[in-house]
Coordinates of C-alpha atoms in Angstrom, one line a residue:
A1 CA 99.7 90.4 106.5
G2 CA 97.9 93.1 103.8
G3 CA 100.5 95.0 101.4
G4 CA 100.2 98.7 101.3
G5 CA 98.6 100.9 98.3
G6 CA 100.7 102.5 95.9
G7 CA 100.4 106.2 95.9
A8 CA 98.8 108.4 93.5
K9 CA 99.3 111.3 90.9
T10 CA 97.8 114.3 91.9
E11 CA 96.3 116.9 89.2
F12 CA 98.3 118.5 87.5
D13 CA 101.6 117.4 88.9
T14 CA 104.4 115.4 86.8
V15 CA 106.5 113.1 89.1
G16 CA 105.5 109.1 89.8
A17 CA 104.1 107.7 92.7
G18 CA 105.6 105.4 95.1
G19 CA 105.0 101.6 95.1
G20 CA 103.1 100.3 98.3
G21 CA 105.3 97.8 100.9
A22 CA 104.4 94.4 101.3
G23 CA 102.9 92.9 104.3
G24 CA 105.0 92.1 106.8
Y25 CA 106.2 88.2 105.9
R26 CA 106.5 86.2 109.2
E27 CA 107.3 82.2 109.0
S28 CA 108.6 79.2 111.4
F29 CA 108.2 76.6 108.8
C30 CA 111.2 73.8 108.4
R31 CA 112.9 76.2 111.5
P32 CA 113.5 73.7 114.4
A33 CA 114.3 76.3 116.4
S34 CA 111.1 78.5 116.0
A35 CA 108.3 76.1 115.5
L36 CA 105.4 76.6 117.7
S37 CA 103.3 74.1 119.8
L38 CA 99.7 74.3 118.9
F39 CA 97.3 72.3 121.3
A40 CA 93.6 71.0 120.3
G41 CA 90.7 74.1 120.4
C42 CA 90.2 76.8 118.8
H43 CA 92.7 79.3 117.8
T44 CA 91.5 82.6 116.4
I45 CA 93.1 83.8 113.0
T46 CA 92.7 87.1 111.4
V47 CA 93.6 87.1 107.4
G48 CA 94.9 91.5 107.4
G49 CA 93.4 92.9 103.8
G50 CA 95.4 94.7 101.5
G51 CA 95.3 98.9 102.3
A52 CA 93.5 101.5 99.9
A53 CA 95.3 102.7 96.2
G54 CA 96.1 106.3 96.8
G55 CA 93.4 108.2 94.9
S56 CA 90.3 111.1 96.0
P57 CA 90.9 112.4 98.5
N58 CA 94.2 111.0 99.7
A59 CA 97.0 110.4 97.3
Q60 CA 98.9 108.5 99.7
G61 CA 98.3 105.1 99.9
S62 CA 97.3 103.4 102.7
R63 CA 98.9 100.6 105.2
G64 CA 97.4 97.1 104.6
N65 CA 95.7 95.2 107.7
N66 CA 97.8 93.2 110.0
S67 CA 97.5 89.4 110.1
V68 CA 96.7 87.8 113.7
F69 CA 97.3 84.0 115.0
N70 CA 96.1 83.9 118.8
Y71 CA 96.4 81.5 120.9
P72 CA 94.5 80.3 123.7
D73 CA 96.7 81.4 126.4
C74 CA 95.7 84.7 125.1
S75 CA 99.6 85.7 123.6
T76 CA 99.5 86.2 119.9
I77 CA 101.9 86.7 116.5
T78 CA 101.6 89.7 114.5
S79 CA 102.5 90.5 111.1
T80 CA 102.3 94.1 110.1
G81 CA 100.7 95.6 107.4
G82 CA 102.8 97.1 104.7
G83 CA 103.3 100.8 104.0
G84 CA 101.5 103.0 102.2
G85 CA 103.2 104.2 99.4
G86 CA 103.8 108.1 98.7
Q87 CA 102.2 110.2 96.9
N88 CA 104.1 111.9 93.7
Q89 CA 106.4 114.7 96.1
G90 CA 104.9 113.0 98.8
G91 CA 106.6 111.0 101.5
A92 CA 105.9 107.3 102.6
L93 CA 104.8 104.9 105.3
P94 CA 105.8 102.5 107.8
G95 CA 105.3 99.3 108.2
G96 CA 105.9 95.0 108.0
S97 CA 107.9 96.4 104.5
G98 CA 107.7 100.1 104.1
G99 CA 106.5 102.0 101.1
G100 CA 108.2 103.9 98.2
A101 CA 108.5 107.6 98.0
G102 CA 107.1 109.8 95.7
G103 CA 109.5 111.0 93.0
I104 CA 112.3 113.6 93.6
V105 CA 111.5 112.3 97.3
S106 CA 113.7 111.0 100.0
G107 CA 111.1 110.2 102.7
K108 CA 110.8 106.9 101.8
G109 CA 108.6 104.5 104.8
C110 CA 110.8 102.0 107.3
G111 CA 110.1 98.2 107.1
N112 CA 110.5 96.0 109.6
T113 CA 107.9 98.6 111.4
P114 CA 107.8 96.9 114.7
P115 CA 110.8 95.4 114.6
T116 CA 111.3 91.6 115.2
D117 CA 113.2 89.0 114.6
P118 CA 113.8 88.0 112.1
P119 CA 112.8 91.1 110.3
Q120 CA 109.6 90.9 109.2
G121 CA 110.4 93.1 106.1
N122 CA 112.5 96.2 104.4
D123 CA 112.6 99.6 103.9
G124 CA 110.9 101.1 100.6
G125 CA 113.4 102.9 98.0
V126 CA 113.3 106.6 98.3
G127 CA 112.2 109.0 94.7
G128 CA 113.8 109.9 91.8
P129 CA 115.6 112.7 92.1
N130 CA 116.5 113.2 88.5
N131 CA 114.0 110.4 86.5
Q132 CA 111.4 111.7 88.9
R133 CA 110.2 107.8 89.3
G134 CA 108.9 106.7 91.8
G135 CA 110.3 104.5 95.1
G136 CA 109.7 100.9 95.0
G137 CA 108.2 99.6 97.8
G138 CA 110.1 97.2 99.9
G139 CA 109.7 93.8 100.0
A140 CA 110.4 90.6 102.6
S141 CA 113.6 90.1 101.0
A142 CA 114.9 93.3 99.9
A143 CA 114.5 97.0 100.3
G144 CA 112.6 98.8 96.9
A145 CA 114.8 100.9 94.6
S146 CA 115.3 104.3 94.5
G147 CA 113.4 105.6 91.5
D148 CA 116.6 106.9 89.4
T149 CA 118.3 103.1 89.8
S150 CA 114.9 101.1 88.5
G151 CA 112.1 101.8 91.1
V152 CA 111.6 97.9 91.2
G153 CA 109.9 96.8 93.8
G154 CA 111.3 94.4 96.8
A155 CA 111.2 90.7 96.0
G156 CA 109.3 88.9 98.2
L157 CA 110.3 85.4 100.0
P158 CA 109.3 81.7 98.4
S159 CA 107.8 79.0 101.3
S160 CA 106.9 75.3 100.5
I161 CA 104.3 75.0 103.3
T162 CA 101.7 74.5 101.1
G163 CA 103.5 71.6 99.2
S164 CA 105.1 73.7 96.5
A165 CA 107.4 76.6 96.4
V166 CA 105.3 80.1 96.8
T167 CA 107.1 83.3 96.6
R168 CA 105.1 86.0 98.6
A169 CA 105.5 89.7 100.0
G170 CA 106.9 91.5 97.0
G171 CA 106.8 95.6 96.9
G172 CA 104.7 97.4 94.4
G173 CA 106.5 99.2 91.9
G174 CA 107.4 102.9 91.4
G175 CA 105.0 105.2 89.4
G176 CA 106.7 106.2 86.0
G177 CA 108.2 110.0 85.6
P178 CA 108.6 112.0 82.9
G179 CA 112.6 111.6 82.7
S180 CA 115.8 114.0 82.6
P181 CA 116.0 116.5 80.6
G182 CA 112.1 117.5 80.1
P183 CA 110.0 115.8 77.2
S184 CA 112.6 114.3 75.6
G185 CA 113.5 111.1 78.2
T186 CA 110.4 109.0 79.9
A187 CA 111.2 106.9 82.8
D188 CA 108.5 104.1 82.3
G189 CA 107.0 102.4 85.3
A190 CA 108.8 100.1 87.5
A191 CA 107.8 95.8 87.7
G192 CA 106.6 95.1 91.2
G193 CA 108.5 92.8 93.3
A194 CA 108.6 89.2 93.1
G195 CA 106.1 87.4 95.3
G196 CA 102.5 89.2 94.4
G197 CA 104.0 93.3 93.7
G198 CA 102.0 95.1 91.6
A199 CA 103.8 97.2 88.6
G200 CA 103.9 101.3 88.5
G201 CA 101.7 102.6 86.2
N202 CA 103.5 104.0 82.8
V203 CA 104.1 107.8 81.9
N204 CA 101.7 109.8 80.6
G205 CA 99.2 109.3 83.6
G206 CA 98.9 105.5 84.0
A207 CA 97.3 103.9 87.2
G208 CA 99.1 101.6 89.0
T209 CA 98.5 97.6 89.3
A210 CA 97.1 96.0 92.2
G211 CA 99.1 93.4 94.3
T212 CA 98.2 89.9 93.9
N213 CA 95.4 88.5 95.7
N214 CA 96.8 86.6 99.0
T215 CA 100.3 87.5 98.7
G216 CA 100.7 90.8 101.1
G217 CA 102.0 92.4 97.6
G218 CA 102.3 96.1 97.8
G219 CA 100.2 97.8 94.8
G220 CA 102.2 100.0 92.3
G221 CA 102.4 103.7 92.0
A222 CA 100.5 106.0 89.7
A223 CA 102.7 107.5 86.6
G224 CA 103.3 111.4 85.9
G225 CA 104.1 112.9 82.9
N226 CA 105.7 115.5 81.1
P227 CA 103.0 117.3 80.2
A228 CA 101.4 117.0 83.0
P229 CA 98.6 114.8 82.8
S230 CA 95.2 116.7 84.1
G231 CA 93.2 115.1 86.7
R232 CA 94.2 112.2 89.5
V233 CA 95.4 109.1 88.8
S234 CA 95.2 106.0 91.6
G235 CA 98.0 103.3 92.3
G236 CA 97.1 100.2 92.9
A237 CA 95.6 98.7 95.9
G238 CA 97.5 96.5 98.3
G239 CA 97.1 92.0 97.7
P240 CA 95.5 90.8 100.9
G241 CA 98.0 88.2 102.7
I242 CA 97.5 85.4 104.0
V243 CA 98.3 82.7 107.1
V244 CA 99.0 79.5 106.6
V245 CA 98.9 76.6 109.5
R246 CA 100.6 73.1 108.7
G247 CA 100.6 70.8 111.1
P248 CA 102.7 67.2 111.4
S249 CA 102.3 64.9 108.8

């Protein structure tokens, strides 16, 4: 599924925004108990696009779009798009993996929403009350880190279904905050999670980086600064997802 977009920095605000959550990650390859039985015929597949970055007028990142595999008998497998990152001082959205909250805010996005077994993702991180960096978006294998810890996006998961190991569904990094105390300390933007997560922007007022195409990685959050950069700064867009089907060789 598509990754969630990173949050934006609004006008005259000092606080970093949260990273977008990775798109939901679901796999049956190398799991005999969950292998799928496919029959000859047409199978409709929808590949989820990445969520829009927070910007103007919506500062919160948008949720990524779902990826859906349709069986001829009308049953479906759905991976949910990643949750959008919170704008600075704003909460995040739930999704396959949840978005990270904006700096100083605890409203992280919940992952594995709606729930699947095994889980399709993890929670985003809370914002940093001390350094004011945004929280990292959740990834397929790990939750996003809190802004005070590192703000790094949660790591994704590797798969060798295409013949070589590729890691996908990493969360976006939180945008940098002004640090604590005051302008003498700065908290740089955080790295995205392994698997296509975009990096958060660096102070003062750096934009977030987009998630990588065909990984479902979350977009990075925009940075704040002290003094507050004027104008609105965009987060990074979420990366589009991918659906891979492999038959007997």
